[in-house]
Short mmCIF file of C-alpha atoms and ligand atoms in Angstrom, two decimals:
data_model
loop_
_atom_site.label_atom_id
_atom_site.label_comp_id
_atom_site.label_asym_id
_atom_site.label_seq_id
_atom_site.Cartn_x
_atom_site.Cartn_y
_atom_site.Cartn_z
CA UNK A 1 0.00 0.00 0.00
CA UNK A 2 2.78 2.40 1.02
CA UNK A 3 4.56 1.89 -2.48
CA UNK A 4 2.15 3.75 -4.46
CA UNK A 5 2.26 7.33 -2.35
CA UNK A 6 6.78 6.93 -2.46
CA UNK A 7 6.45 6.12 -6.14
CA UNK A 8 5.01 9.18 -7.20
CA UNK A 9 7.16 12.01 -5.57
CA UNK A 10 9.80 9.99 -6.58
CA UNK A 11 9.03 10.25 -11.05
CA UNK A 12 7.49 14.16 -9.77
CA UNK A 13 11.21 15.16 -8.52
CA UNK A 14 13.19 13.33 -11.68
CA UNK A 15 10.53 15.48 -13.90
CA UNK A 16 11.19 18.86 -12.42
CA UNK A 17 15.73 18.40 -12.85
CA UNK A 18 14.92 17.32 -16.17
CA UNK A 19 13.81 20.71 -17.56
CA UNK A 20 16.75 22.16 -15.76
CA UNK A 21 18.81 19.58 -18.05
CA UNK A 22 17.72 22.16 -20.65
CA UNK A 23 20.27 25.14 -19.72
CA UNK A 24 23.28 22.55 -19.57
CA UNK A 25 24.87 24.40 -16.54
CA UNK A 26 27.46 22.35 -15.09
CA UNK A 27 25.54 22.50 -11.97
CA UNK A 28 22.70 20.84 -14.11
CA UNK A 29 24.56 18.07 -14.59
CA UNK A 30 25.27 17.76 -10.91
CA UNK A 31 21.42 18.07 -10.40
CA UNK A 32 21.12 15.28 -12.88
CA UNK A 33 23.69 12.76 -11.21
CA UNK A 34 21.75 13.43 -7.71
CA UNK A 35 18.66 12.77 -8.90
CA UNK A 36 19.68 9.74 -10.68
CA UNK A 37 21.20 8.52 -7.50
CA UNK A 38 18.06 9.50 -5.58
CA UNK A 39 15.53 7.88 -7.76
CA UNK A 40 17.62 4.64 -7.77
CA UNK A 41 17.75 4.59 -3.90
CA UNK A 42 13.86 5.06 -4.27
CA UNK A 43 13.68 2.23 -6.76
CA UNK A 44 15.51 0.17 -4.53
CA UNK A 45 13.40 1.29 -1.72
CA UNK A 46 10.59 0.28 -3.23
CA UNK A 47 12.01 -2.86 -3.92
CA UNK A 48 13.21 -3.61 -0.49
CA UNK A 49 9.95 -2.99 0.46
CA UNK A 50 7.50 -5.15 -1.62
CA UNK A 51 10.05 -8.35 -0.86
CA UNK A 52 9.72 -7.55 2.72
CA UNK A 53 5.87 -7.07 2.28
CA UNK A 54 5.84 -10.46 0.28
CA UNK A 55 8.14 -11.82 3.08
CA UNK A 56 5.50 -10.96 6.04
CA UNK A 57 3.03 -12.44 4.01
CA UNK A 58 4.33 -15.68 3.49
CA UNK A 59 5.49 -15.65 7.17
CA UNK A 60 2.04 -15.28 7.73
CA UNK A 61 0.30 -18.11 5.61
CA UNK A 62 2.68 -20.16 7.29
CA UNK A 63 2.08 -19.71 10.72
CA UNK A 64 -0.96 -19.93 9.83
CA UNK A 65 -0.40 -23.41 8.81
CA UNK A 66 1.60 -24.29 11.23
CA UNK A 67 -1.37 -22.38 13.79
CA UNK A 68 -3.60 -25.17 12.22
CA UNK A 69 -1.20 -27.92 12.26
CA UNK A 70 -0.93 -27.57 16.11
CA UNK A 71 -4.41 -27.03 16.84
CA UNK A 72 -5.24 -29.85 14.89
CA UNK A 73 -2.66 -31.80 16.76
CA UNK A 74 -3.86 -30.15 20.27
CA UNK A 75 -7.63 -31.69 19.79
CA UNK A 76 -5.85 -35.10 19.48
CA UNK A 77 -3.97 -34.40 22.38
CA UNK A 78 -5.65 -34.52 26.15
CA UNK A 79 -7.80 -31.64 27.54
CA UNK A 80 -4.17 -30.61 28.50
CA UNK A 81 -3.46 -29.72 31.92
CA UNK A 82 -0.07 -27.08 31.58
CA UNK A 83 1.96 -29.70 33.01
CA UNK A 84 1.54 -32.01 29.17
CA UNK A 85 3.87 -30.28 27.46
CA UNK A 86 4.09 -31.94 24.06
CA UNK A 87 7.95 -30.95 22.92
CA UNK A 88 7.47 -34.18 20.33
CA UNK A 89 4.98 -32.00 17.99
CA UNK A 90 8.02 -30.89 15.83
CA UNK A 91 6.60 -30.16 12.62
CA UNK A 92 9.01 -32.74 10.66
CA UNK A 93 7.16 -35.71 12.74
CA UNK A 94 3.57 -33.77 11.08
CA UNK A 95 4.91 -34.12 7.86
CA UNK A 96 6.30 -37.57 8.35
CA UNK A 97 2.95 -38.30 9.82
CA UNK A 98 1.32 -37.21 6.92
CA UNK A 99 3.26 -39.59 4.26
CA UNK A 100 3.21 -42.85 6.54
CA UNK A 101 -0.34 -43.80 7.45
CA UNK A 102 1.62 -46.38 9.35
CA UNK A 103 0.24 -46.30 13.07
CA UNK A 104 3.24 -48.08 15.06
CA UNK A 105 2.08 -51.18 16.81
CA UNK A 106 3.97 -53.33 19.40
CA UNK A 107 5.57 -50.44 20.62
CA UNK A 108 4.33 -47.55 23.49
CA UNK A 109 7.47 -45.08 22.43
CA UNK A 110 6.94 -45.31 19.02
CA UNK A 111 2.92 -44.65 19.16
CA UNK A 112 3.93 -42.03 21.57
CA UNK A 113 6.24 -40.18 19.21
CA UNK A 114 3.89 -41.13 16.20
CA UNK A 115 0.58 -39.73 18.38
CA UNK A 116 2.73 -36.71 20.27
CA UNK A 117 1.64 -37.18 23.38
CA UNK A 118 3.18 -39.51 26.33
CA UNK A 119 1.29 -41.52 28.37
CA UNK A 120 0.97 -40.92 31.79
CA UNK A 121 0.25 -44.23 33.64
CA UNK A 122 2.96 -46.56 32.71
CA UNK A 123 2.31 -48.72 30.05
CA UNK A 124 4.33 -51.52 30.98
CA UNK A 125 1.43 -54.05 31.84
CA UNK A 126 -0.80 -52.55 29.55
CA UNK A 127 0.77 -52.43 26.12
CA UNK A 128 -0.29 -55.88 25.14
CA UNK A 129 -3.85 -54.99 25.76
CA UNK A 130 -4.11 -51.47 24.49
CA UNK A 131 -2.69 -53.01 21.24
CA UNK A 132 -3.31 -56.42 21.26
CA UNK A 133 -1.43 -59.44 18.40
CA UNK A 134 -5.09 -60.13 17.72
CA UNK A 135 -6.62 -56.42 17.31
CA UNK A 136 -8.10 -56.70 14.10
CA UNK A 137 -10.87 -59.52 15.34
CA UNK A 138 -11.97 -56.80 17.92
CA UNK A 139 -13.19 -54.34 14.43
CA UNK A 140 -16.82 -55.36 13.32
CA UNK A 141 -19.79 -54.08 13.73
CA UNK A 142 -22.63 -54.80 15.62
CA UNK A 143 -26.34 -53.37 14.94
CA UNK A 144 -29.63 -53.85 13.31
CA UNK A 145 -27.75 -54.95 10.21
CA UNK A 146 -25.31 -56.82 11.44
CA UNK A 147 -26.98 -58.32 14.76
CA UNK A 148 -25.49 -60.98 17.34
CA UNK A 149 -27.21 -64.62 17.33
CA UNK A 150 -29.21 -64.80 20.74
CA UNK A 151 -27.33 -67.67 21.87
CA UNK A 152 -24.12 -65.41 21.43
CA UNK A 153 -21.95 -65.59 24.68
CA UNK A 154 -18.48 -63.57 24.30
CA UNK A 155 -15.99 -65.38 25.62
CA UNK A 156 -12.80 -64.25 27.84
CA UNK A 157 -15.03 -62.57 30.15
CA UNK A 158 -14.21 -60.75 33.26
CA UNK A 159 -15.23 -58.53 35.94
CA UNK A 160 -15.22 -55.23 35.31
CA UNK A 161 -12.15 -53.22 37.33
CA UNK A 162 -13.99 -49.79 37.58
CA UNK A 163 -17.88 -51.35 37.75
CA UNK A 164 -20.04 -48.96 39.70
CA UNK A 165 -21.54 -51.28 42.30
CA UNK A 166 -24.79 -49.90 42.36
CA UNK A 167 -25.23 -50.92 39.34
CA UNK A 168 -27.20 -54.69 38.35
CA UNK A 169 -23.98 -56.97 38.68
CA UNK A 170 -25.51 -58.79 35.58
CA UNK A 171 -23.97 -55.83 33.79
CA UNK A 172 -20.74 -56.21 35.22
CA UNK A 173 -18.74 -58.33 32.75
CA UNK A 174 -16.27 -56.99 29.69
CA UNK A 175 -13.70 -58.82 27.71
CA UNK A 176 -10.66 -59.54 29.39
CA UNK A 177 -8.66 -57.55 26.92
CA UNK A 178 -10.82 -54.67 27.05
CA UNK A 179 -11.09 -54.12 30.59
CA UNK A 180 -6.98 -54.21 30.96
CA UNK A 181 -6.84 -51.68 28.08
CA UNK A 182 -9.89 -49.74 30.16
CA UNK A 183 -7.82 -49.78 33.41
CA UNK A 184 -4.78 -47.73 31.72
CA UNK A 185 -7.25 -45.93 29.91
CA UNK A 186 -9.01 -44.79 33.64
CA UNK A 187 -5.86 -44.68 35.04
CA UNK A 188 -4.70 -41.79 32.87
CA UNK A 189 -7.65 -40.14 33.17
CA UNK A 190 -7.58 -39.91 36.85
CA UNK A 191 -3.60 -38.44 36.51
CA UNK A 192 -5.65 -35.66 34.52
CA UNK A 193 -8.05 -35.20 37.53
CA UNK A 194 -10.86 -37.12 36.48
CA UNK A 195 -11.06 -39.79 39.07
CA UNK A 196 -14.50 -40.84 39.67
CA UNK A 197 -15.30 -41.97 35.89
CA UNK A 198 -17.09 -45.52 36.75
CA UNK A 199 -18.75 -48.26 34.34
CA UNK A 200 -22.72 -48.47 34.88
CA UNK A 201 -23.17 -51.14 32.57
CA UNK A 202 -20.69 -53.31 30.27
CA UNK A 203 -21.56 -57.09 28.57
CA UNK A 204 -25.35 -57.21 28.90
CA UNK A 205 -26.72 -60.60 27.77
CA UNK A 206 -29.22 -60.86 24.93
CA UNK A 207 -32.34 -60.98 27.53
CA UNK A 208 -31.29 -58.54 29.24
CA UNK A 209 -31.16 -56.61 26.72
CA UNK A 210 -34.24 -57.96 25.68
CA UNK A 211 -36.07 -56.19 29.15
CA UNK A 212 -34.25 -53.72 28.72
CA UNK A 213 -35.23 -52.85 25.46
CA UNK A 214 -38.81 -53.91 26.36
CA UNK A 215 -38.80 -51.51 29.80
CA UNK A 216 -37.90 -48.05 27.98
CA UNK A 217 -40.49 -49.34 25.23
CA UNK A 218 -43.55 -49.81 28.17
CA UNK A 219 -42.31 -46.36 29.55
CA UNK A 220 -42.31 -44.55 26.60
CA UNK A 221 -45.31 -45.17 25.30
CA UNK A 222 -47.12 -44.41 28.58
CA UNK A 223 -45.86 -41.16 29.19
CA UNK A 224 -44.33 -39.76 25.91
CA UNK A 225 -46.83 -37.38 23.60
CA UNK A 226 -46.51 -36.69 19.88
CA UNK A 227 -47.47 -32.78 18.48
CA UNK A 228 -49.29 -33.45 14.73
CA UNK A 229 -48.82 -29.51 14.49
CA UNK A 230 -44.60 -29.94 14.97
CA UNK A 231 -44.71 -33.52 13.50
CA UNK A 232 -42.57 -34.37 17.15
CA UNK A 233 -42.16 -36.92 19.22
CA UNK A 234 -41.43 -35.43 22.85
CA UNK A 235 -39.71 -38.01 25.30
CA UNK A 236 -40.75 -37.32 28.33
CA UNK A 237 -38.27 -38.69 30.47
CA UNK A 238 -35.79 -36.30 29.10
CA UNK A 239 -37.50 -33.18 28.32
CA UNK A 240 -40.74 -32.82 30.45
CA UNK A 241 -40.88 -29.20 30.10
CA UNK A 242 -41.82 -29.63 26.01
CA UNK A 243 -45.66 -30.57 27.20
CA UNK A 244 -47.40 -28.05 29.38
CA UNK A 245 -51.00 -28.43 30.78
CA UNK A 246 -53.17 -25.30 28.91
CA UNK A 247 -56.85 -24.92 29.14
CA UNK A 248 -58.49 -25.84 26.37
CA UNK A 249 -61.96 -26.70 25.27
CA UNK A 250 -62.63 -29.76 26.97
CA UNK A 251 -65.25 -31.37 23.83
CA UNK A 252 -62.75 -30.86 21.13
CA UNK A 253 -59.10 -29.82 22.95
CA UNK A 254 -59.39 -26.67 20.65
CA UNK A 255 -58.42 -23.20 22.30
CA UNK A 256 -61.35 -20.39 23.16
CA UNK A 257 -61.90 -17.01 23.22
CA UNK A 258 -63.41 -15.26 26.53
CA UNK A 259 -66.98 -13.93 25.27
CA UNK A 260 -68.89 -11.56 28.04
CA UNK A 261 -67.36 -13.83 30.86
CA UNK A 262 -67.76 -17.16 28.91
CA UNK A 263 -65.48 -19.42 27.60
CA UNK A 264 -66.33 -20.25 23.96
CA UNK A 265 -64.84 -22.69 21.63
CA UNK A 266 -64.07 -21.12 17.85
CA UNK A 267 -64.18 -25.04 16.98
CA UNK A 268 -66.95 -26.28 18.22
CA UNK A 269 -68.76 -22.47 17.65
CA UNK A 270 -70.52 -22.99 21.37
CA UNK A 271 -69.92 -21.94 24.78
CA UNK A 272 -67.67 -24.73 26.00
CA UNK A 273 -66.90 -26.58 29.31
CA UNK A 274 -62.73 -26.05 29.20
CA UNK A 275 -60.10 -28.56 31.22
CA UNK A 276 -56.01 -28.81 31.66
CA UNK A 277 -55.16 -30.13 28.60
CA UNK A 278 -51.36 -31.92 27.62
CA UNK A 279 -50.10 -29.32 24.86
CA UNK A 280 -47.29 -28.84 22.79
CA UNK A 281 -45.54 -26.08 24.66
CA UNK A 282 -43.89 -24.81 21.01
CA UNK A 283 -47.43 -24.28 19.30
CA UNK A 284 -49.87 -24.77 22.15
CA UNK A 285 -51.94 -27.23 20.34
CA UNK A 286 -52.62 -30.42 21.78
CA UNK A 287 -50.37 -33.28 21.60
CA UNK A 288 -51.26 -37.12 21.93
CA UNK A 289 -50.19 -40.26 23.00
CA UNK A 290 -47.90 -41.76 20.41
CA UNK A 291 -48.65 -44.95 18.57
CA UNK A 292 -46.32 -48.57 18.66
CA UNK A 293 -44.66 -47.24 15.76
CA UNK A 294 -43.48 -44.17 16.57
CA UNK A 295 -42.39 -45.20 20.08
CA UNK A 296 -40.43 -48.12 18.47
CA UNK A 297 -38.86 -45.66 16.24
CA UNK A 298 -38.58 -43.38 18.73
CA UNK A 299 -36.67 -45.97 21.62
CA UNK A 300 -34.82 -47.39 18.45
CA UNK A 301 -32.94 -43.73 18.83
CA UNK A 302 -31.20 -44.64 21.92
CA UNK A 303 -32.02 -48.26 22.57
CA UNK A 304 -31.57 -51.18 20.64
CA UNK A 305 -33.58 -54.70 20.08
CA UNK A 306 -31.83 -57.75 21.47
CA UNK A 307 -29.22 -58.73 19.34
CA UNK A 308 -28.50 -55.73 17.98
CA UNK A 309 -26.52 -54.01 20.91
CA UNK A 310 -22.77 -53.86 20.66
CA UNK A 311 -23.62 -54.53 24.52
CA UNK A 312 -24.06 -58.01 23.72
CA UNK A 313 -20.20 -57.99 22.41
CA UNK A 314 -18.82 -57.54 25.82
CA UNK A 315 -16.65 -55.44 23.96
CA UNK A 316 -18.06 -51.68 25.09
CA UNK A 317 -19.19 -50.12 28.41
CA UNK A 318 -21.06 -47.20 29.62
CA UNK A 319 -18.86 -44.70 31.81
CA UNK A 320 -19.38 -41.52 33.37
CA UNK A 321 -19.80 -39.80 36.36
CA UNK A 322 -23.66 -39.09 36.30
CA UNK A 323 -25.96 -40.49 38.02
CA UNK A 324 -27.52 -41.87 35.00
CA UNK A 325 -26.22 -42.02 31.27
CA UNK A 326 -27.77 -39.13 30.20
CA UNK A 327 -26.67 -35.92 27.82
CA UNK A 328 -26.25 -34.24 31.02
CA UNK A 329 -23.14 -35.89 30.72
CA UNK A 330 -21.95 -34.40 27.06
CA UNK A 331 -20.12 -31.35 27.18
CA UNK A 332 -18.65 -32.19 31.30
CA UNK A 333 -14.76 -31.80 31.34
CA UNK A 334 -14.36 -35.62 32.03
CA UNK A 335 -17.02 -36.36 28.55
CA UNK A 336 -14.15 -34.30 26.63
CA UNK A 337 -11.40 -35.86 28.08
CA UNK A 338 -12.44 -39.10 27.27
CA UNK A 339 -13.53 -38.66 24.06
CA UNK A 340 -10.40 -36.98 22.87
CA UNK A 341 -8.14 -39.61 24.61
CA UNK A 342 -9.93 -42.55 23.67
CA UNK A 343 -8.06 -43.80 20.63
CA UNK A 344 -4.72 -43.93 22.63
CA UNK A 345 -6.20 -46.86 25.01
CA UNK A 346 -8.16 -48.28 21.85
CA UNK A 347 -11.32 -47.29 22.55
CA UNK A 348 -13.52 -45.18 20.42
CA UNK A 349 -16.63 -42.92 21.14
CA UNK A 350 -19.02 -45.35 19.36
CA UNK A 351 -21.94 -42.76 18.56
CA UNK A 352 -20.01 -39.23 18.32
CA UNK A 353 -22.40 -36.00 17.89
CA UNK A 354 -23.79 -35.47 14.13
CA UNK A 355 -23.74 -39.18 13.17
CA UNK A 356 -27.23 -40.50 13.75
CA UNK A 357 -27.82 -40.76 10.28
CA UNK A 358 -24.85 -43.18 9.89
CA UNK A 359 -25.18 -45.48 13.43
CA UNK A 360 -28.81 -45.08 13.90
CA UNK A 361 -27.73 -44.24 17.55
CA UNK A 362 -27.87 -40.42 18.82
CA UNK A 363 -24.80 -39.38 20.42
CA UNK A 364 -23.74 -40.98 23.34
CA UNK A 365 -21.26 -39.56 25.48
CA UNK A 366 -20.76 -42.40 27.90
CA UNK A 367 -20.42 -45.35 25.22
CA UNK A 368 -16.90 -46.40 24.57
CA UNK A 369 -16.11 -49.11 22.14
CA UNK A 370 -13.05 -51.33 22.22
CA UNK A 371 -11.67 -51.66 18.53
CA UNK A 372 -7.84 -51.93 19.67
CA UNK A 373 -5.36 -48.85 19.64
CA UNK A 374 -4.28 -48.95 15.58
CA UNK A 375 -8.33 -48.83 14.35
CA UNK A 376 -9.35 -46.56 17.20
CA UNK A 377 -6.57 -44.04 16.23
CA UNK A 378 -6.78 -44.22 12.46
CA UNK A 379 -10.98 -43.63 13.15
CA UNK A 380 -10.12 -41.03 15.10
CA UNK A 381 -8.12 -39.24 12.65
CA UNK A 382 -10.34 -39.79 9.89
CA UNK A 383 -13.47 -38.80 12.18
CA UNK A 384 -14.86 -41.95 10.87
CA UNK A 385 -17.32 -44.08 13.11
CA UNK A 386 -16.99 -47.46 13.43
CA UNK A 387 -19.88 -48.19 10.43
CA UNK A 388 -18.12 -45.84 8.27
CA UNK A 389 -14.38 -47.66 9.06
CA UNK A 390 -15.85 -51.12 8.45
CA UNK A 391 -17.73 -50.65 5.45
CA UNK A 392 -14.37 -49.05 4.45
CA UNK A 393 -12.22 -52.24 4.90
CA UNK A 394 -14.46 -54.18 3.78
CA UNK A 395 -14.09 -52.79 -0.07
ZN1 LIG B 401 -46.39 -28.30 18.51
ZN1 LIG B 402 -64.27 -27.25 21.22
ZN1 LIG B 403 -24.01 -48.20 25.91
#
């Protein structure tokens, strides 16, 4: 910007020693020789000054780049307390990153340097089951499409080392491997502060599942309401406050207009008797009870039919520090932490925010997966789910 303004005094002052060129005084010539020498310093000036300006610029795409680089790098890295300092995010190991897709297996220092980010608890022990010889027959899917036979029993199953007690001990059990790889994975996340992350429910058998399913079903379809004006389905358990009682014409549910101290109905065009009526607290119209269907679709949101829960797997668990695995969970410190830090014990956040269209699940913020550390960090860079990563292979 500043070029344009130096430019022009400097071709306004070579004009004006010019005409003096005309009386070819020896001082003339003297003027001449300065102003040469001037308008080349202002030339080079100039030029000095557009590198520089190109300089800054570049300087400035690159840190963005790099700006990008690390934050990109940070969200893969814990919640980070100060004390994580992550000296291994040179950019050389990005780049090298970037060509290799090669996640190292076998070895903690190598993932470390690969991931940038040093475990906490010691790995020692836990290696082996963070990364297991046999990870890849922990990746498949389990859901409507690909359910579990109802006979299915996992086998290698364990007691759960961070079960919450209070919970049914029928939901106790998870894979042997998983539960070692969960320990480190708690572990770490108690270094970070968040120490009272507990299981509520791991392996669940196929009839338990089977109540299970069954109970949210009965529930649901007692107390939930459906709005025909909204076209929704309002769950009552978890949002109470979308139905409020109204008064409403008590023949046709319609609302009424106060006439001379009356109440009459626009609907039914007659002075009407009026009650507390369930309404849609968005539109105010009144909402009913919803059919089979549309609770089945509805529970099939957050629940699954026997068979078709990765429960069943013994290969998952619920975990938070709730009272109940709700979305009052989500956006907690500890929810973040895990989430991020998942894919460096090999577990994954099975049903991530945004991808109910692809696991037919909404999000869950409590529902870790076990998929072993190389698929649970390559899914994790990709932002793929575990659908998404399966289908993928299987091409
Ligand atoms: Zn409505
Ligand atoms: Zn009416
Ligand atoms: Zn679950």
């Amino acid at each position: 910007m500043a070029t344009q303004p130096q430019k022009r005094p400097a071709s306004s002052q070579s004009r004006t020693p010019a005409k003096r060129k005309k009386k070819r005084s020896p001082q003339g010539f003297l003027y001449a020789a300065i102003t040469l020498i001037f308008v080349f310093m202002v030339l080079a000036t100039v030029l000095i000054c557009l590198l520089v300006g190109c300089n800054e610029q570049s300087t400035d795409e690159s840190y963005e780049e790099s700006f990008s680089e690390s934050s990109a790098a940070e969200s893969s890295t814990p919640e980070s307390k100060p004390d994580n300092s992550t000296p291994e995010q040179s950019e050389p190991e990005e780049s090298s990153k970037e060509e290799s897709v090669v996640i190292p297996v076998g070895s903690t220092e190598a993932y470390e340097k690969y991931i940038g980010v040093e475990y906490k608890v010691d790995m020692t022990d836990y290696e082996q089951y963070v990364c297991p010889e046999n990870e890849k027959e922990f990746v498949f899917v389990v859901n409507p499409k690909h359910p579990l036979a109802s006979d299915f029993v996992p086998e290698n199953l364990v007691k759960c080392t961070y079960f919450r007690e209070t919970q049914p001990s029928s939901w106790s059990k998870i894979n042997a491997t998983a539960n070692k790889a969960l320990e480190a994975f708690l572990k770490e996340a108690a270094y970070y502060g968040f120490d009272d992350i507990t299981v509520t429910s791991a392996y669940r058998s196929y009839n338990s599942q089977a109540s299970i399913y069954q109970r949210y079903f009965d529930n649901d379809i007692k107390q939930d309401y459906v709005c025909d004006t909204c076209a929704e389905y309002f769950d009552i358990s978890y949002f109470p406050e979308k139905v409020v009682k109204l008064e409403r014409c008590s023949a046709c549910k319609g609302a009424f207009t106060e006439l001379d101290g009356e109440k009459y109905c626009e609907s039914c065009m007659s002075v009407a008797d009026t009650a507390k009526v369930a309404c849609c607290a968005k539109c105010g119209s009144a909402v009913r009870r919803p059919t089979e269907a549309e609770t089945e679709k509805h529970v099939l949101t957050y629940s699954t039919k026997p068979g078709t829960s990765e429960h069943q797997s013994g290969l998952c668990c619920d975990m938070h520090n709730q009272a109940n695995s709700t979305s009052a969970f989500d956006n907690t410190p500890e929810a973040k932490w895990l989430a991020a830090n998942a894919h460096r014990f090999g577990f994954i956040l099975r049903y991530p925010p945004n991808t109910q269209h692809i696991t037919g699940i909404k999000h869950e913020s409590w529902h870790f997966r076990y998929v072993g550390r190389t698929a649970a960090t390559e899914m994790y860079e990709k932002g793929l789910t575990l659908d998404e990563y399966c289908a993928e292979t299987e091409e």
